[in-house]
Structure formats: structure tokens, C-alpha cells
């Protein structure tokens, strides 16, 4: 591509990016873009430079104080709408915690069995005799002579 073609393409790219490109020029530019991948790379580079040097709005038009004020108002509004709900939930939790803790301790104490000393029954079969013993659970046991059986009175 010679220098004159390069100038012509730069002019077409400038018109495209500024919105002043005619339909005939648009066809020429599309044909040039379709010629090679290098042309598309060059187009993307020029477009990036154009957008960097022509921002959508002038930086001087930004009012930093006004933007900061709007952001702060949104933050305060958001905090005030959520804060009362959270404060109430914290208060309710604090009020309910101690009574629930005491109730849980009372119920656990009530359900714990009292440990008592186990009382055992002892049965002995006399020498030379075979004995049958009926246990409190309904089962029966045969004892040989001279043997002993210990079992708890309460199963």
C-alpha cells in the first residue's frame, strides 16, 4: 500500500468514526477491510486511538462533589433502611437467649435419670438339686446344683 492509499484510508476511517462517511466511501472501506487481516488490525488500532482521544463526554463536565454527594446519600439511605431491622433482631435475640438457656438447662436436668444403687437378687441351687427360677422379665432359668445366679431386681 503506498502513502497516498494510506492517507485515503486514514481519511475514510476518520469520517467513519466521526459519523460523516457516505455509502460509497463505506463500500470502499469495507472492501479495504476484507483485503487482509493486517488491514483489520490497523483499523482496530486507529479506532482505539480515536476513542481514547475523543471521550464520550469532556472530563471537565464531571462534578466530583455532586457525584460524591449522590453516592453518600445512597449509602446513608441503604444503611438506615437495613439498620432498624438488624437492631430489632439483635435485641430480640438478646432477650430470648437467657430464658431459652435456662429452659434448656431445666429440661436437660429433668430428663437425666437419677443414678441409684442397683439392688441384686441372688438365687442359689442347693447341692444335689436342679432348680428352676422365673425372672421378673418372664424368662426362666435352670440352675445346676451348687450354682448361683445374681440379677437386678429392677430390669
PDB file of C-alpha atoms in Angstrom:
ATOM      1  CA  UNK A   1       0.000   0.000   0.000  1.00  0.00           C
ATOM      2  CA  UNK A   2       1.506   3.322  -0.953  1.00  0.00           C
ATOM      3  CA  UNK A   3       1.426   6.554   1.038  1.00  0.00           C
ATOM      4  CA  UNK A   4      -1.480   8.039  -0.937  1.00  0.00           C
ATOM      5  CA  UNK A   5      -3.659   4.950  -0.292  1.00  0.00           C
ATOM      6  CA  UNK A   6      -2.744   5.113   3.385  1.00  0.00           C
ATOM      7  CA  UNK A   7      -3.817   8.776   3.560  1.00  0.00           C
ATOM      8  CA  UNK A   8      -7.057   7.950   1.733  1.00  0.00           C
ATOM      9  CA  UNK A   9      -7.821   5.078   4.185  1.00  0.00           C
ATOM     10  CA  UNK A  10      -6.986   7.283   7.183  1.00  0.00           C
ATOM     11  CA  UNK A  11      -9.423   9.892   5.825  1.00  0.00           C
ATOM     12  CA  UNK A  12     -12.132   7.207   5.414  1.00  0.00           C
ATOM     13  CA  UNK A  13     -11.503   5.903   8.932  1.00  0.00           C
ATOM     14  CA  UNK A  14     -11.709   9.427  10.325  1.00  0.00           C
ATOM     15  CA  UNK A  15     -15.029  10.019   8.543  1.00  0.00           C
ATOM     16  CA  UNK A  16     -16.375   6.657   9.770  1.00  0.00           C
ATOM     17  CA  UNK A  17     -15.512   7.350  13.393  1.00  0.00           C
ATOM     18  CA  UNK A  18     -16.893  10.897  13.270  1.00  0.00           C
ATOM     19  CA  UNK A  19     -20.125   9.693  11.600  1.00  0.00           C
ATOM     20  CA  UNK A  20     -19.602  11.523   8.287  1.00  0.00           C
ATOM     21  CA  UNK A  21     -18.978   8.528   5.986  1.00  0.00           C
ATOM     22  CA  UNK A  22     -21.060   8.300   2.766  1.00  0.00           C
ATOM     23  CA  UNK A  23     -22.386   4.974   1.493  1.00  0.00           C
ATOM     24  CA  UNK A  24     -19.880   4.927  -1.409  1.00  0.00           C
ATOM     25  CA  UNK A  25     -16.987   5.576   0.997  1.00  0.00           C
ATOM     26  CA  UNK A  26     -18.371   2.904   3.297  1.00  0.00           C
ATOM     27  CA  UNK A  27     -18.219   0.354   0.453  1.00  0.00           C
ATOM     28  CA  UNK A  28     -14.595   1.353  -0.269  1.00  0.00           C
ATOM     29  CA  UNK A  29     -13.686   0.965   3.400  1.00  0.00           C
ATOM     30  CA  UNK A  30     -15.379  -2.449   3.680  1.00  0.00           C
ATOM     31  CA  UNK A  31     -13.529  -3.654   0.587  1.00  0.00           C
ATOM     32  CA  UNK A  32     -10.225  -2.475   2.098  1.00  0.00           C
ATOM     33  CA  UNK A  33     -11.051  -4.244   5.429  1.00  0.00           C
ATOM     34  CA  UNK A  34     -11.796  -7.507   3.613  1.00  0.00           C
ATOM     35  CA  UNK A  35      -8.469  -7.418   1.709  1.00  0.00           C
ATOM     36  CA  UNK A  36      -6.292  -8.630   4.615  1.00  0.00           C
ATOM     37  CA  UNK A  37      -6.043  -9.299   8.328  1.00  0.00           C
ATOM     38  CA  UNK A  38      -3.400  -6.552   8.602  1.00  0.00           C
ATOM     39  CA  UNK A  39      -5.985  -4.017   7.400  1.00  0.00           C
ATOM     40  CA  UNK A  40      -8.418  -5.113  10.137  1.00  0.00           C
ATOM     41  CA  UNK A  41      -5.640  -4.871  12.749  1.00  0.00           C
ATOM     42  CA  UNK A  42      -4.776  -1.367  11.532  1.00  0.00           C
ATOM     43  CA  UNK A  43      -8.474  -0.405  11.673  1.00  0.00           C
ATOM     44  CA  UNK A  44      -8.762  -1.630  15.287  1.00  0.00           C
ATOM     45  CA  UNK A  45      -5.647   0.316  16.293  1.00  0.00           C
ATOM     46  CA  UNK A  46      -6.950   3.531  14.716  1.00  0.00           C
ATOM     47  CA  UNK A  47     -10.376   3.012  16.315  1.00  0.00           C
ATOM     48  CA  UNK A  48      -8.800   2.509  19.763  1.00  0.00           C
ATOM     49  CA  UNK A  49      -6.713   5.663  19.371  1.00  0.00           C
ATOM     50  CA  UNK A  50      -9.805   7.590  18.218  1.00  0.00           C
ATOM     51  CA  UNK A  51     -11.879   6.501  21.221  1.00  0.00           C
ATOM     52  CA  UNK A  52      -9.056   7.334  23.611  1.00  0.00           C
ATOM     53  CA  UNK A  53      -8.617  10.806  22.155  1.00  0.00           C
ATOM     54  CA  UNK A  54     -12.352  11.554  21.777  1.00  0.00           C
ATOM     55  CA  UNK A  55     -14.053  10.643  25.084  1.00  0.00           C
ATOM     56  CA  UNK A  56     -17.840  10.371  25.166  1.00  0.00           C
ATOM     57  CA  UNK A  57     -18.004  13.449  27.411  1.00  0.00           C
ATOM     58  CA  UNK A  58     -15.492  16.102  28.377  1.00  0.00           C
ATOM     59  CA  UNK A  59     -13.748  15.360  31.685  1.00  0.00           C
ATOM     60  CA  UNK A  60     -14.337  18.952  32.792  1.00  0.00           C
ATOM     61  CA  UNK A  61     -18.082  18.293  32.850  1.00  0.00           C
ATOM     62  CA  UNK A  62     -17.696  15.828  35.748  1.00  0.00           C
ATOM     63  CA  UNK A  63     -18.854  17.368  39.023  1.00  0.00           C
ATOM     64  CA  UNK A  64     -16.987  15.349  41.643  1.00  0.00           C
ATOM     65  CA  UNK A  65     -18.756  16.922  44.623  1.00  0.00           C
ATOM     66  CA  UNK A  66     -22.199  16.242  43.183  1.00  0.00           C
ATOM     67  CA  UNK A  67     -21.294  12.623  42.413  1.00  0.00           C
ATOM     68  CA  UNK A  68     -19.859  12.165  45.906  1.00  0.00           C
ATOM     69  CA  UNK A  69     -22.987  13.666  47.443  1.00  0.00           C
ATOM     70  CA  UNK A  70     -25.266  11.288  45.480  1.00  0.00           C
ATOM     71  CA  UNK A  71     -23.198   8.260  46.473  1.00  0.00           C
ATOM     72  CA  UNK A  72     -23.204   9.265  50.145  1.00  0.00           C
ATOM     73  CA  UNK A  73     -26.980   9.767  50.086  1.00  0.00           C
ATOM     74  CA  UNK A  74     -27.447   6.262  48.675  1.00  0.00           C
ATOM     75  CA  UNK A  75     -25.150   4.779  51.321  1.00  0.00           C
ATOM     76  CA  UNK A  76     -26.945   6.556  54.163  1.00  0.00           C
ATOM     77  CA  UNK A  77     -30.362   5.621  52.767  1.00  0.00           C
ATOM     78  CA  UNK A  78     -29.336   1.981  52.456  1.00  0.00           C
ATOM     79  CA  UNK A  79     -27.902   1.873  55.990  1.00  0.00           C
ATOM     80  CA  UNK A  80     -30.983   3.467  57.539  1.00  0.00           C
ATOM     81  CA  UNK A  81     -33.368   1.086  55.813  1.00  0.00           C
ATOM     82  CA  UNK A  82     -31.481  -2.013  56.985  1.00  0.00           C
ATOM     83  CA  UNK A  83     -30.231  -0.816  60.373  1.00  0.00           C
ATOM     84  CA  UNK A  84     -33.529  -0.803  62.321  1.00  0.00           C
ATOM     85  CA  UNK A  85     -34.349  -4.356  61.257  1.00  0.00           C
ATOM     86  CA  UNK A  86     -30.936  -5.606  62.330  1.00  0.00           C
ATOM     87  CA  UNK A  87     -31.103  -3.742  65.636  1.00  0.00           C
ATOM     88  CA  UNK A  88     -34.517  -5.258  66.413  1.00  0.00           C
ATOM     89  CA  UNK A  89     -33.340  -8.785  65.579  1.00  0.00           C
ATOM     90  CA  UNK A  90     -30.312  -8.328  67.839  1.00  0.00           C
ATOM     91  CA  UNK A  91     -32.499  -7.116  70.697  1.00  0.00           C
ATOM     92  CA  UNK A  92     -34.966  -9.977  70.286  1.00  0.00           C
ATOM     93  CA  UNK A  93     -32.115 -12.497  70.233  1.00  0.00           C
ATOM     94  CA  UNK A  94     -30.560 -10.989  73.369  1.00  0.00           C
ATOM     95  CA  UNK A  95     -33.886 -11.009  75.226  1.00  0.00           C
ATOM     96  CA  UNK A  96     -34.675 -14.617  74.274  1.00  0.00           C
ATOM     97  CA  UNK A  97     -31.205 -16.048  74.824  1.00  0.00           C
ATOM     98  CA  UNK A  98     -31.125 -16.177  78.634  1.00  0.00           C
ATOM     99  CA  UNK A  99     -34.648 -17.633  79.158  1.00  0.00           C
ATOM    100  CA  UNK A 100     -34.044 -20.244  76.445  1.00  0.00           C
ATOM    101  CA  UNK A 101     -30.719 -21.149  78.017  1.00  0.00           C
ATOM    102  CA  UNK A 102     -32.354 -21.564  81.436  1.00  0.00           C
ATOM    103  CA  UNK A 103     -35.224 -23.621  79.981  1.00  0.00           C
ATOM    104  CA  UNK A 104     -32.782 -25.885  78.171  1.00  0.00           C
ATOM    105  CA  UNK A 105     -30.829 -26.471  81.378  1.00  0.00           C
ATOM    106  CA  UNK A 106     -34.021 -27.254  83.311  1.00  0.00           C
ATOM    107  CA  UNK A 107     -35.261 -29.710  80.683  1.00  0.00           C
ATOM    108  CA  UNK A 108     -31.895 -31.458  80.475  1.00  0.00           C
ATOM    109  CA  UNK A 109     -31.841 -31.807  84.262  1.00  0.00           C
ATOM    110  CA  UNK A 110     -35.362 -33.287  84.262  1.00  0.00           C
ATOM    111  CA  UNK A 111     -34.554 -35.875  81.594  1.00  0.00           C
ATOM    112  CA  UNK A 112     -31.363 -37.111  83.231  1.00  0.00           C
ATOM    113  CA  UNK A 113     -32.075 -40.305  85.173  1.00  0.00           C
ATOM    114  CA  UNK A 114     -31.109 -40.318  88.797  1.00  0.00           C
ATOM    115  CA  UNK A 115     -28.349 -42.796  89.399  1.00  0.00           C
ATOM    116  CA  UNK A 116     -29.368 -45.231  92.100  1.00  0.00           C
ATOM    117  CA  UNK A 117     -27.564 -48.146  93.618  1.00  0.00           C
ATOM    118  CA  UNK A 118     -28.609 -51.311  91.805  1.00  0.00           C
ATOM    119  CA  UNK A 119     -30.178 -53.940  94.066  1.00  0.00           C
ATOM    120  CA  UNK A 120     -29.420 -57.519  93.117  1.00  0.00           C
ATOM    121  CA  UNK A 121     -31.291 -60.706  93.897  1.00  0.00           C
ATOM    122  CA  UNK A 122     -29.243 -63.843  94.442  1.00  0.00           C
ATOM    123  CA  UNK A 123     -30.661 -67.309  93.870  1.00  0.00           C
ATOM    124  CA  UNK A 124     -28.740 -70.443  94.852  1.00  0.00           C
ATOM    125  CA  UNK A 125     -29.486 -74.036  93.895  1.00  0.00           C
ATOM    126  CA  UNK A 126     -28.875 -76.421  96.806  1.00  0.00           C
ATOM    127  CA  UNK A 127     -26.324 -79.212  96.399  1.00  0.00           C
ATOM    128  CA  UNK A 128     -27.736 -82.241  94.644  1.00  0.00           C
ATOM    129  CA  UNK A 129     -30.774 -80.346  93.340  1.00  0.00           C
ATOM    130  CA  UNK A 130     -31.726 -78.864  89.948  1.00  0.00           C
ATOM    131  CA  UNK A 131     -33.688 -75.592  90.380  1.00  0.00           C
ATOM    132  CA  UNK A 132     -35.852 -73.553  88.021  1.00  0.00           C
ATOM    133  CA  UNK A 133     -36.023 -69.771  88.568  1.00  0.00           C
ATOM    134  CA  UNK A 134     -38.563 -67.457  86.937  1.00  0.00           C
ATOM    135  CA  UNK A 135     -37.079 -63.994  86.334  1.00  0.00           C
ATOM    136  CA  UNK A 136     -39.062 -60.724  86.507  1.00  0.00           C
ATOM    137  CA  UNK A 137     -38.939 -60.333  82.708  1.00  0.00           C
ATOM    138  CA  UNK A 138     -40.845 -63.613  82.246  1.00  0.00           C
ATOM    139  CA  UNK A 139     -37.914 -65.807  81.275  1.00  0.00           C
ATOM    140  CA  UNK A 140     -36.990 -68.912  83.215  1.00  0.00           C
ATOM    141  CA  UNK A 141     -33.532 -70.215  84.083  1.00  0.00           C
ATOM    142  CA  UNK A 142     -32.453 -73.699  85.249  1.00  0.00           C
ATOM    143  CA  UNK A 143     -29.648 -73.831  87.803  1.00  0.00           C
ATOM    144  CA  UNK A 144     -27.461 -76.885  88.395  1.00  0.00           C
ATOM    145  CA  UNK A 145     -26.722 -77.987  91.902  1.00  0.00           C
ATOM    146  CA  UNK A 146     -24.454 -75.676  93.857  1.00  0.00           C
ATOM    147  CA  UNK A 147     -24.695 -72.794  91.329  1.00  0.00           C
ATOM    148  CA  UNK A 148     -25.712 -69.187  91.981  1.00  0.00           C
ATOM    149  CA  UNK A 149     -27.485 -66.568  89.882  1.00  0.00           C
ATOM    150  CA  UNK A 150     -27.348 -62.798  90.566  1.00  0.00           C
ATOM    151  CA  UNK A 151     -29.776 -60.495  88.689  1.00  0.00           C
ATOM    152  CA  UNK A 152     -31.015 -56.957  89.274  1.00  0.00           C
ATOM    153  CA  UNK A 153     -34.386 -56.654  90.962  1.00  0.00           C
ATOM    154  CA  UNK A 154     -35.439 -53.923  88.516  1.00  0.00           C
ATOM    155  CA  UNK A 155     -34.667 -54.627  84.836  1.00  0.00           C
TER     156      UNK A 155
END
